[in-house]
Amino acid sequence: MGNTLKISIQPEWDQLESVRVQAHTFLEDNGLMANLIHSLVMVVSELMENSIKYGNFSSPDNRVEVSLGFYKNSVTVEVSNPVNEDSMSDLEELDRMIQWIRGYQNPFEAYIERLKEISKKPLHDKASGLGIVRIAYEGGVTLDFFVSEEGLLTVSAIRKV
Amino acid sequence: MTSEEYTTSAVLVKGKTEFPVSVRYSTRYSLLVRFENDSFSDNDTKFDNLIVIISGESIPLGPCQLIHQKEVDDNIGYLISSEDIVDFGDLIFKHRKSILQSGFVNLPFILEQKEKIKQEFKDYTADLTYCLSVYRHLFDGMDEDYRDEPEDVKKSIQQAIIAKEGADFIRYFETRLQELERLVKGYTQVEHEQHGFYFRRQVWSFILASALLRRTNLKPRGYSGDSEMMRMIYKNEELGDSTFSKLMHKHPIEHPAAEAVRNRRKLIAETLAQQRKSDHIPADEQLKVLSVACGPAFELNNLLKSKADCERYEFTLFDQDPLALDEAVQLVAQIEKQLDATIKVEYVQASVRTMMTTRRLIKKLGNFDFIYSMGLFDYLTPPVAAAVFRNLYQLLQPGGELIIGNFHVSSTSRVYMEYWNDWVLYYRLEEDLLELVKGLSPAEQSVVFEDTRSQMFLSVRKPIT
């Protein structure tokens, strides 16, 4: 991995803005165009929000780890947090969703399919699943994830530049 | 609960009058309705609102129309929505309100996509769709002319057409494909995505004509490269109910990427057979083999040719898709029957992305002499590919070998797969594959290609000590 930024934060909402600013500065220093910086900062922000919302932070040592790195002609954003066995069904759903999004050449197609799907209103509220599709489409990134044997979930987003 | 059993109460509203009724699921877009008394007249066929009660909750569904079934009963009829067409199947069995016309919510977004398309690409697509329509019209016309002939005569005529005019069409199609490759060369990733989307909207009827293209585009199991697509590629048959459909199926199935898939099946069987003869495995021990993202495991057909072959291996077949594993189970049973043999197989249904539980699962089965994954790494991004590769390497016995396949960036089918098949892979260079080995210190490592040079294979062997 070439030039890299690594940030470790407590899983608290008020940490978000600081990470956004650091990510923005890092991408700007590496010469990216403003619209690309905007998209990637949105990706960092959304992935961190998911991480704080769904991570398992049962120990005070548990943190959210964020990294941004340039490799060849792409930028990779990675956000990690601990998960436990209770998250397995959510992770399976994330797996299905990411494979489904990446099944389309154009994430726009996944986005409009999802919009169509959520227009079918559940009689009782359920998660729309639009968030992750939006990250792929508006961020222009290829999403993937991996859960280590130790239970660390790392979601990665790659954007060609 | 079956559709026949489901009955609930509802209210039909007309002006200020309310008619209490009971409704039963009839079809996806109609409800069987029974009026509770004779309070309505024959003129009451249009209602302002239908309110269905589900789990104590009143769900207004908007205006609807009644079709009387007087021949059955005076108080019975069918209700059909007359504005927003409600999917009663979704409503009753999935408890969600779906409207048939919901796709129209996206209409403005979809229409505006054409503004992003280069004029030369629009010209190419318009010309292509005209020419394909002409070909289809001619092939369909010929099919129609000999439609009433006996089956064997029809088959013979069709084969003659496929051999001559079909071959001409395939050459024409190939030329237009090369033209497409030249046209989009140099496009950015975003431009590829935008132009691919536009292209598929234009050639959609031709995509649907081809069994393979239809499946790769519709992705009924929610992901690309499912076991049914693999089966089509392995079988390499003429599929379709018309000459044109057969040609549109056969063309992608004979392209280098599909040929590479067939080649890798032979290659892995040959490599496994040779592996058995290696020095480090005692002759009386079974070779422990793990196939990751195994799909239907068709390569076992190439590998297991005798009862003795079956006794030499102990397989673990791993896939995320239960349907693919079911197919593997059937294939193993079929080989066992053919060879009157028993094959030792464990089946593991899990995802490589969630190794937290998966690796624990596999660990129970011990380490492996040979691990292979032919069609998985094409779908993994670099960070995930590196993590999965490391995990698989750790599952090797000392002296064991790990082989993974990945399509090369120079694959000549790439544009075809992305634009026509809507099938996107993570293409790699040799150096990208070797990058996965960093930090592992294997005893041997190599990258080889199959005959079409579309796909490459990274092989690493773990040191014996």
XYZ file of C-alpha atoms in Angstrom:
626
model
C 0.000 0.000 0.000
C 1.326 3.429 -0.926
C 0.467 6.638 0.898
C -1.883 5.803 3.783
C -3.895 7.571 6.493
C -4.882 5.560 9.565
C -7.249 6.840 12.238
C -8.489 5.076 15.355
C -11.505 6.496 17.197
C -13.860 5.750 20.035
C -17.266 4.653 18.692
C -18.863 8.025 19.381
C -20.828 10.239 17.032
C -18.920 13.397 17.893
C -15.750 11.778 16.480
C -17.179 11.727 12.956
C -16.498 15.312 12.010
C -12.829 15.098 12.952
C -12.374 11.992 10.758
C -14.194 13.677 7.879
C -11.849 16.657 8.099
C -8.723 14.467 8.275
C -9.913 12.385 5.315
C -10.663 15.525 3.301
C -7.210 16.980 3.997
C -5.486 13.675 3.167
C -7.287 13.321 -0.165
C -6.704 16.995 -1.016
C -3.000 16.674 -0.205
C -2.853 13.748 -2.611
C -4.163 15.902 -5.421
C -7.687 14.560 -5.902
C -10.360 16.678 -7.575
C -12.991 18.319 -5.355
C -15.907 16.153 -6.578
C -13.936 12.958 -5.954
C -12.955 14.149 -2.477
C -16.595 14.914 -1.735
C -17.684 11.395 -2.810
C -14.967 9.658 -0.847
C -15.557 11.672 2.317
C -19.238 10.713 2.039
C -18.156 7.036 1.782
C -15.892 7.350 4.850
C -18.658 9.045 6.775
C -21.373 6.520 5.869
C -19.170 3.513 6.598
C -18.191 4.981 9.960
C -21.819 5.657 10.849
C -22.674 2.024 10.061
C -19.698 0.904 12.088
C -20.711 2.909 15.175
C -24.351 1.893 14.776
C -23.870 -1.857 14.276
C -20.475 -2.668 15.825
C -20.022 -4.623 19.045
C -18.215 -2.291 21.443
C -18.624 -4.311 24.613
C -15.059 -3.645 25.760
C -13.721 -0.113 26.356
C -10.747 -1.097 24.170
C -12.984 -1.669 21.147
C -12.545 1.071 18.581
C -13.441 1.985 15.044
C -10.394 1.853 12.768
C -10.417 3.893 9.575
C -7.821 3.811 6.827
C -7.482 5.497 3.465
C -4.763 4.420 1.083
C -3.598 4.973 -2.460
C -2.609 1.843 -4.352
C -1.882 1.862 -8.082
C -4.730 3.842 -9.679
C -7.226 3.572 -6.858
C -8.111 4.785 -3.383
C -9.143 2.194 -0.802
C -11.217 3.159 2.220
C -11.397 0.572 5.000
C -13.453 0.812 8.183
C -13.189 -1.890 10.868
C -15.095 -2.688 14.021
C -15.615 -5.737 16.216
C -18.693 -7.896 15.687
C -19.962 -10.917 17.553
C -21.819 -14.112 16.697
C -25.150 -12.296 17.133
C -24.326 -10.233 14.046
C -24.103 -13.266 11.765
C -27.532 -12.862 10.197
C -26.836 -9.140 9.546
C -23.475 -10.064 8.028
C -25.087 -12.666 5.801
C -27.526 -9.979 4.657
C -24.619 -7.586 4.042
C -22.902 -10.334 2.030
C -26.010 -10.892 -0.110
C -26.494 -7.153 -0.582
C -22.906 -6.457 -1.622
C -22.870 -9.345 -4.080
C -26.200 -8.170 -5.462
C -24.955 -4.585 -5.932
C -21.750 -5.796 -7.548
C -23.777 -8.030 -9.846
C -24.603 -4.899 -11.816
C -22.016 -3.270 -14.060
C -23.521 0.081 -13.102
C -24.386 0.616 -9.389
C -27.052 3.050 -10.641
C -29.034 0.014 -11.720
C -28.849 -1.448 -8.198
C -29.885 1.943 -6.858
C -33.036 2.216 -8.998
C -33.940 -1.413 -8.320
C -33.643 -0.703 -4.617
C -35.737 2.465 -4.908
C -38.405 0.412 -6.682
C -38.215 -2.225 -3.973
C -38.568 0.221 -1.084
C -41.502 1.902 -2.795
C -43.248 -1.367 -1.852
C -43.998 -0.152 1.636
C -43.914 -2.743 4.441
C -47.037 -2.525 6.612
C -44.631 -2.289 9.535
C -41.368 -0.367 9.326
C -38.275 -2.261 8.266
C -34.787 -1.205 7.230
C -34.785 -0.085 3.596
C -31.301 -1.377 2.750
C -30.823 1.721 0.612
C -27.823 3.011 2.590
C -25.246 0.545 1.310
C -26.547 0.843 -2.269
C -26.318 4.607 -2.016
C -22.683 4.373 -0.896
C -21.869 2.233 -3.951
C -23.764 4.440 -6.389
C -23.100 7.969 -5.139
C -19.594 7.130 -3.960
C -18.772 5.319 -7.213
C -17.005 2.620 -5.192
C -16.691 -1.142 -5.294
C -17.696 -2.470 -1.883
C -16.494 -5.618 -0.178
C -16.015 -6.894 3.350
C -14.352 -9.549 5.420
C -14.806 -10.793 8.968
C -11.650 -12.181 10.526
C -11.592 -15.247 12.735
C -11.172 -12.886 15.674
C -14.452 -11.193 14.820
C -13.205 -7.974 13.253
C -15.424 -6.735 10.428
C -13.629 -4.678 7.791
C -15.727 -3.041 5.089
C -13.699 -1.797 2.149
C -14.626 0.624 -0.616
C -12.395 1.015 -3.665
C -12.600 3.926 -6.063
C -10.586 4.129 -9.255
C -8.993 7.558 -9.693
C -51.279 -20.662 5.161
C -52.299 -21.371 1.554
C -53.916 -18.790 -0.688
C -57.195 -20.745 -0.560
C -57.257 -20.603 3.219
C -56.651 -16.864 3.534
C -59.816 -14.866 4.120
C -60.080 -11.530 5.861
C -62.662 -8.818 6.321
C -62.720 -5.606 4.327
C -64.872 -2.612 3.549
C -65.811 -1.274 0.122
C -66.576 2.441 0.082
C -68.795 4.159 -2.461
C -69.609 7.793 -1.710
C -70.912 7.774 1.833
C -71.949 4.123 1.735
C -69.809 1.358 3.194
C -70.252 -2.302 2.220
C -68.838 -4.844 4.670
C -67.311 -7.761 2.749
C -64.970 -10.658 3.209
C -62.099 -11.050 0.744
C -59.922 -13.977 -0.162
C -56.661 -14.075 -2.123
C -57.495 -15.158 -5.653
C -54.604 -14.161 -7.894
C -51.713 -11.770 -7.515
C -53.838 -8.896 -8.807
C -57.371 -9.934 -7.832
C -59.308 -10.745 -4.675
C -62.357 -12.948 -4.432
C -65.006 -10.905 -2.603
C -68.174 -12.007 -0.847
C -70.735 -9.392 0.192
C -72.144 -10.006 3.619
C -75.694 -9.046 2.664
C -77.686 -8.052 -0.392
C -77.090 -4.366 0.174
C -75.524 -3.694 -3.207
C -77.074 -3.466 -6.646
C -75.819 -4.682 -10.017
C -74.753 -1.123 -10.803
C -72.274 -1.155 -7.935
C -69.181 -2.148 -9.887
C -66.916 0.805 -9.161
C -65.849 1.718 -5.637
C -63.923 4.708 -4.303
C -61.872 2.746 -1.830
C -61.108 -0.780 -0.698
C -60.019 -1.054 2.935
C -58.602 -4.445 3.887
C -58.168 -5.412 7.538
C -54.891 -7.236 8.162
C -53.835 -8.141 11.706
C -56.372 -5.642 13.040
C -54.950 -2.836 10.919
C -57.015 -1.061 8.223
C -55.083 -0.818 4.954
C -56.646 1.573 2.399
C -55.906 0.377 -1.136
C -57.715 2.988 -3.226
C -60.341 2.700 -5.975
C -61.266 -0.705 -7.311
C -63.609 -2.427 -9.683
C -65.923 -5.381 -9.097
C -66.434 -8.144 -11.635
C -69.590 -10.024 -10.628
C -69.614 -13.810 -10.711
C -73.381 -14.162 -10.790
C -73.177 -17.586 -12.391
C -71.481 -18.768 -9.164
C -73.327 -16.766 -6.507
C -75.157 -13.413 -6.430
C -72.911 -12.135 -3.654
C -69.552 -13.149 -5.140
C -67.157 -11.366 -7.479
C -63.568 -10.378 -8.138
C -62.017 -7.098 -7.054
C -59.249 -5.481 -9.093
C -57.582 -2.166 -8.314
C -58.506 0.524 -10.799
C -55.768 3.135 -10.193
C -52.701 1.915 -8.302
C -52.707 -1.798 -9.193
C -52.138 -3.534 -5.845
C -50.178 -6.799 -5.614
C -52.460 -8.787 -3.290
C -49.899 -11.587 -2.986
C -47.361 -9.188 -1.498
C -50.043 -7.575 0.674
C -51.454 -10.731 2.179
C -48.428 -13.003 2.354
C -45.544 -10.539 2.759
C -47.456 -7.770 4.543
C -46.236 -5.020 2.271
C -48.056 -2.698 -0.080
C -46.662 -3.134 -3.589
C -47.956 -1.337 -6.619
C -47.547 -2.865 -10.084
C -46.530 0.494 -11.548
C -43.803 1.112 -8.915
C -41.049 0.944 -11.552
C -42.306 4.292 -12.839
C -40.918 6.033 -9.727
C -37.526 5.766 -11.435
C -38.613 6.935 -14.878
C -37.089 10.445 -14.753
C -33.735 9.095 -13.445
C -33.578 6.430 -16.125
C -34.533 8.737 -18.978
C -31.938 11.298 -17.982
C -29.178 8.658 -18.283
C -29.171 9.101 -22.055
C -27.823 12.632 -21.660
C -24.540 11.132 -20.432
C -24.022 8.977 -23.535
C -21.558 9.904 -26.275
C -23.127 10.454 -29.694
C -20.808 7.962 -31.429
C -21.955 5.305 -28.943
C -25.608 6.147 -29.576
C -24.978 5.828 -33.323
C -23.252 2.476 -32.870
C -26.056 1.117 -30.689
C -28.826 2.325 -33.001
C -27.118 0.761 -36.020
C -26.469 -2.486 -34.166
C -30.057 -2.855 -32.952
C -31.352 -2.247 -36.490
C -29.044 -4.903 -37.945
C -29.799 -7.425 -35.194
C -33.526 -6.850 -35.751
C -33.080 -7.562 -39.454
C -31.179 -10.786 -38.725
C -33.786 -11.851 -36.190
C -36.608 -11.111 -38.599
C -34.972 -13.268 -41.295
C -34.191 -16.176 -38.955
C -37.705 -16.060 -37.459
C -39.189 -15.978 -40.952
C -37.301 -19.121 -41.930
C -38.352 -20.840 -38.674
C -41.948 -19.999 -39.552
C -41.612 -21.415 -43.076
C -40.611 -24.911 -41.921
C -42.576 -24.872 -38.655
C -45.044 -27.593 -39.729
C -42.406 -30.072 -40.859
C -41.828 -33.253 -38.804
C -39.464 -32.784 -35.845
C -36.439 -34.546 -37.364
C -36.856 -32.653 -40.628
C -37.108 -29.350 -38.736
C -33.993 -30.178 -36.758
C -32.051 -31.000 -39.898
C -33.160 -27.794 -41.650
C -32.269 -25.714 -38.618
C -28.809 -27.273 -38.429
C -28.247 -26.424 -42.094
C -29.268 -22.801 -41.444
C -27.082 -22.586 -38.329
C -24.124 -23.991 -40.266
C -24.366 -21.466 -43.093
C -26.379 -18.322 -42.338
C -25.804 -18.843 -38.607
C -22.037 -18.914 -39.104
C -22.287 -15.694 -41.144
C -24.295 -14.100 -38.337
C -21.753 -15.185 -35.714
C -18.962 -13.606 -37.799
C -21.005 -10.428 -38.146
C -21.711 -10.373 -34.403
C -18.039 -10.878 -33.618
C -17.095 -7.970 -35.897
C -19.582 -5.673 -34.141
C -18.220 -6.794 -30.795
C -14.709 -5.850 -31.826
C -16.091 -2.499 -32.952
C -17.642 -2.042 -29.501
C -14.289 -2.833 -27.870
C -12.563 -0.182 -29.967
C -15.300 2.340 -29.248
C -15.168 2.045 -25.459
C -11.406 1.697 -25.176
C -10.233 4.577 -23.021
C -13.568 5.117 -21.296
C -13.312 5.764 -17.557
C -14.930 3.300 -15.164
C -17.910 5.626 -14.720
C -18.305 5.971 -18.512
C -18.211 2.183 -18.909
C -20.945 1.881 -16.300
C -23.127 4.561 -17.897
C -22.686 3.317 -21.462
C -23.160 -0.322 -20.406
C -26.475 0.556 -18.764
C -27.672 2.458 -21.844
C -26.502 -0.346 -24.139
C -28.375 -3.078 -22.281
C -31.589 -1.029 -22.296
C -31.276 -0.838 -26.102
C -30.428 -4.476 -26.784
C -32.654 -5.905 -24.041
C -34.870 -7.934 -26.390
C -31.780 -9.603 -27.892
C -30.420 -10.316 -24.402
C -33.676 -12.018 -23.472
C -33.444 -14.175 -26.602
C -30.294 -15.868 -25.275
C -30.579 -18.327 -22.369
C -27.124 -17.425 -21.055
C -27.398 -13.649 -21.494
C -30.861 -13.693 -19.979
C -29.575 -15.424 -16.857
C -26.425 -13.330 -16.479
C -28.545 -10.185 -16.712
C -31.482 -11.248 -14.539
C -29.327 -13.019 -11.912
C -32.168 -15.027 -10.360
C -30.008 -16.091 -7.412
C -28.931 -12.515 -6.718
C -25.331 -12.839 -7.901
C -23.326 -13.430 -11.070
C -21.742 -16.725 -11.980
C -24.227 -19.066 -10.305
C -24.051 -22.824 -10.797
C -26.728 -22.807 -13.506
C -24.646 -20.350 -15.573
C -21.647 -22.635 -15.040
C -23.708 -25.625 -16.124
C -24.693 -23.832 -19.350
C -21.057 -22.998 -20.030
C -19.856 -26.542 -19.347
C -22.587 -28.124 -21.461
C -21.937 -25.783 -24.386
C -25.213 -26.688 -26.102
C -27.476 -24.937 -28.561
C -30.264 -23.729 -26.281
C -33.323 -21.789 -27.358
C -36.703 -22.134 -29.011
C -35.702 -20.417 -32.257
C -32.684 -20.357 -34.541
C -31.901 -16.795 -33.504
C -32.105 -17.701 -29.779
C -29.792 -20.645 -30.289
C -27.228 -18.429 -32.009
C -27.490 -15.721 -29.343
C -26.859 -18.366 -26.677
C -24.103 -20.173 -28.495
C -22.016 -17.097 -29.235
C -21.228 -16.065 -25.638
C -20.864 -19.679 -24.613
C -18.073 -20.180 -27.123
C -16.246 -16.952 -26.340
C -12.734 -17.261 -24.811
C -13.919 -16.545 -21.242
C -16.370 -19.449 -21.410
C -13.728 -21.626 -23.052
C -11.419 -20.707 -20.150
C -14.035 -21.939 -17.667
C -14.161 -25.282 -19.478
C -10.363 -25.395 -19.640
C -9.949 -24.791 -15.919
C -12.167 -27.743 -15.120
C -9.789 -30.059 -17.005
C -6.752 -28.285 -15.615
C -7.776 -28.694 -12.005
C -8.601 -32.386 -12.483
C -5.194 -32.985 -14.098
C -3.398 -31.047 -11.351
C -5.218 -32.996 -8.661
C -4.370 -36.310 -10.316
C -0.691 -35.339 -10.444
C -0.806 -34.121 -6.861
C -1.706 -37.597 -5.725
C 1.566 -38.875 -7.133
C 3.719 -36.394 -5.189
C 6.329 -37.743 -2.828
C 5.111 -36.118 0.347
C 1.819 -38.007 0.496
C 2.097 -41.628 1.626
C 0.492 -43.964 -0.925
C -2.021 -45.400 1.549
C -3.349 -42.023 2.754
C -6.305 -40.216 1.237
C -5.556 -36.821 -0.236
C -7.557 -34.212 1.647
C -8.984 -31.726 -0.825
C -10.891 -28.484 -0.193
C -12.761 -26.808 -3.048
C -13.756 -23.237 -2.157
C -16.763 -21.757 -3.990
C -17.116 -25.240 -5.469
C -20.372 -24.668 -7.376
C -21.651 -27.961 -8.799
C -18.069 -29.408 -8.654
C -18.251 -30.676 -12.236
C -14.475 -31.245 -12.255
C -15.076 -34.362 -10.153
C -16.459 -35.921 -13.344
C -13.081 -35.385 -15.002
C -11.108 -36.566 -11.992
C -12.975 -39.626 -10.771
C -12.870 -42.251 -13.485
C -12.628 -45.420 -11.402
C -13.500 -46.869 -8.029
C -9.814 -46.615 -7.113
C -9.853 -42.872 -7.931
C -12.772 -42.383 -5.532
C -10.854 -44.069 -2.737
C -7.858 -41.786 -3.150
C -9.557 -38.544 -2.114
C -11.431 -37.013 0.773
C -13.273 -33.880 -0.360
C -14.660 -30.858 1.404
C -16.921 -28.886 -0.903
C -17.539 -25.333 0.250
C -20.010 -22.868 -1.260
C -22.283 -20.038 -0.135
C -25.154 -21.215 -2.325
C -27.214 -24.145 -0.995
C -28.567 -24.808 -4.496
C -25.037 -25.214 -5.849
C -24.217 -27.615 -3.020
C -27.381 -29.607 -3.781
C -26.173 -29.957 -7.355
C -22.777 -31.129 -6.073
C -24.529 -33.708 -3.861
C -26.415 -35.003 -6.901
C -23.257 -35.126 -9.001
C -21.381 -37.086 -6.319
C -24.311 -39.528 -6.023
C -24.330 -39.958 -9.784
C -20.577 -40.713 -9.901
C -20.919 -43.121 -6.982
C -23.689 -44.931 -8.818
C -21.804 -45.056 -12.109
C -18.617 -46.371 -10.509
C -20.271 -48.403 -7.749
C -18.041 -46.521 -5.309
C -18.245 -44.404 -2.166
C -16.796 -40.916 -2.230
C -15.921 -39.278 1.060
C -17.333 -35.731 0.954
C -18.146 -33.069 3.523
C -20.344 -30.186 2.391
C -19.936 -26.752 3.965
C -22.398 -23.978 3.220
C -20.850 -20.644 4.204
C -19.305 -17.484 2.818
C -15.566 -16.850 2.557
C -16.256 -13.295 3.692
C -17.392 -14.400 7.122
C -14.442 -16.573 8.122
C -15.196 -15.836 11.770
C -17.416 -18.917 11.871
C -16.393 -20.539 8.610
C -12.792 -21.185 9.523
C -13.839 -22.716 12.801
C -16.146 -24.945 10.824
C -13.441 -26.028 8.420
C -10.891 -26.441 11.198
C -12.966 -29.304 12.557
C -12.177 -31.105 9.338
C -8.414 -30.670 9.760
C -5.923 -29.240 7.293
C -5.800 -30.006 3.602
C -3.270 -31.375 1.117
C -4.804 -29.515 -1.758
C -7.033 -26.430 -1.800
C -8.396 -24.875 -4.956
C -10.740 -22.061 -5.860
C -11.257 -21.431 -9.528
C -14.001 -18.826 -9.769
C -13.962 -16.913 -6.500
C -11.124 -14.407 -6.519
C -12.599 -12.680 -9.602
C -15.248 -11.321 -7.224
C -12.975 -10.255 -4.353
C -11.377 -6.827 -4.051
C -7.668 -6.695 -3.071
C -8.089 -6.358 0.721
C -10.609 -9.184 0.856
C -8.675 -11.366 -1.598
C -5.558 -10.976 0.566
C -7.439 -11.937 3.751
C -9.135 -14.954 2.149
C -5.876 -16.128 0.557
C -4.038 -15.946 3.889
C -6.776 -17.930 5.579
C -6.762 -20.634 2.933
C -2.971 -20.865 3.055
C -3.157 -21.454 6.795
C -5.493 -24.379 6.187
C -2.825 -26.197 4.119
C -0.927 -29.186 5.463
C 2.866 -28.817 5.314
C 3.766 -29.606 1.697
C 0.180 -28.911 0.584
C -0.720 -26.870 -2.482
C -3.163 -23.992 -2.935
C -4.356 -22.955 -6.416
C -6.601 -20.005 -7.199
C -7.867 -18.796 -10.550
C -8.433 -15.211 -11.695
C -9.289 -13.660 -15.044
C -6.497 -11.557 -16.519
C -6.933 -7.857 -17.348
C -6.247 -8.677 -21.017
C -9.170 -11.141 -21.318
C -10.642 -10.644 -24.788
C -14.134 -11.294 -23.431
C -14.069 -8.470 -20.911
C -16.081 -5.851 -22.850
C -18.515 -8.538 -24.006
C -19.033 -9.733 -20.428
C -19.517 -6.254 -19.033
C -21.696 -4.729 -21.770
C -23.753 -7.720 -22.926
C -23.652 -10.073 -19.933
C -23.702 -7.398 -17.182
C -21.100 -9.657 -15.574
C -18.324 -7.726 -13.879
C -15.189 -9.385 -12.583
C -12.175 -8.117 -10.689
C -9.512 -8.617 -13.368
C -5.910 -8.910 -12.242
C -2.349 -8.923 -13.505
C 0.208 -11.617 -12.628
C 1.809 -9.189 -10.168
C -1.535 -8.644 -8.429
C -1.822 -12.374 -7.803
C 1.751 -12.597 -6.556
C 1.002 -9.700 -4.208
C -1.344 -12.069 -2.333
C 1.600 -14.296 -1.436
C 3.551 -11.525 0.301
C 4.505 -12.433 3.846
C 3.614 -16.120 3.489
C 7.024 -17.550 2.362
C 5.773 -20.554 0.393
C 8.239 -23.218 -0.786
C 7.083 -22.770 -4.401
C 4.955 -20.233 -6.247
C 4.001 -19.845 -9.884
C 1.445 -18.247 -12.178
C 0.284 -20.154 -15.256
C -2.385 -19.512 -17.916
C -4.930 -21.800 -19.527
C -4.965 -22.126 -23.306
C -7.064 -19.049 -24.158
C -4.878 -16.938 -21.811
C -8.054 -15.378 -20.398
C -7.568 -16.866 -16.977
C -4.444 -17.348 -14.882
C -3.766 -19.555 -11.900
C -1.629 -18.821 -8.896
C -0.179 -21.914 -7.285
C 1.691 -21.928 -3.964
C 3.094 -24.852 -2.010
C 3.606 -24.700 1.729
C 7.059 -25.740 2.983
C 7.203 -29.303 4.347
C 8.769 -28.159 7.617
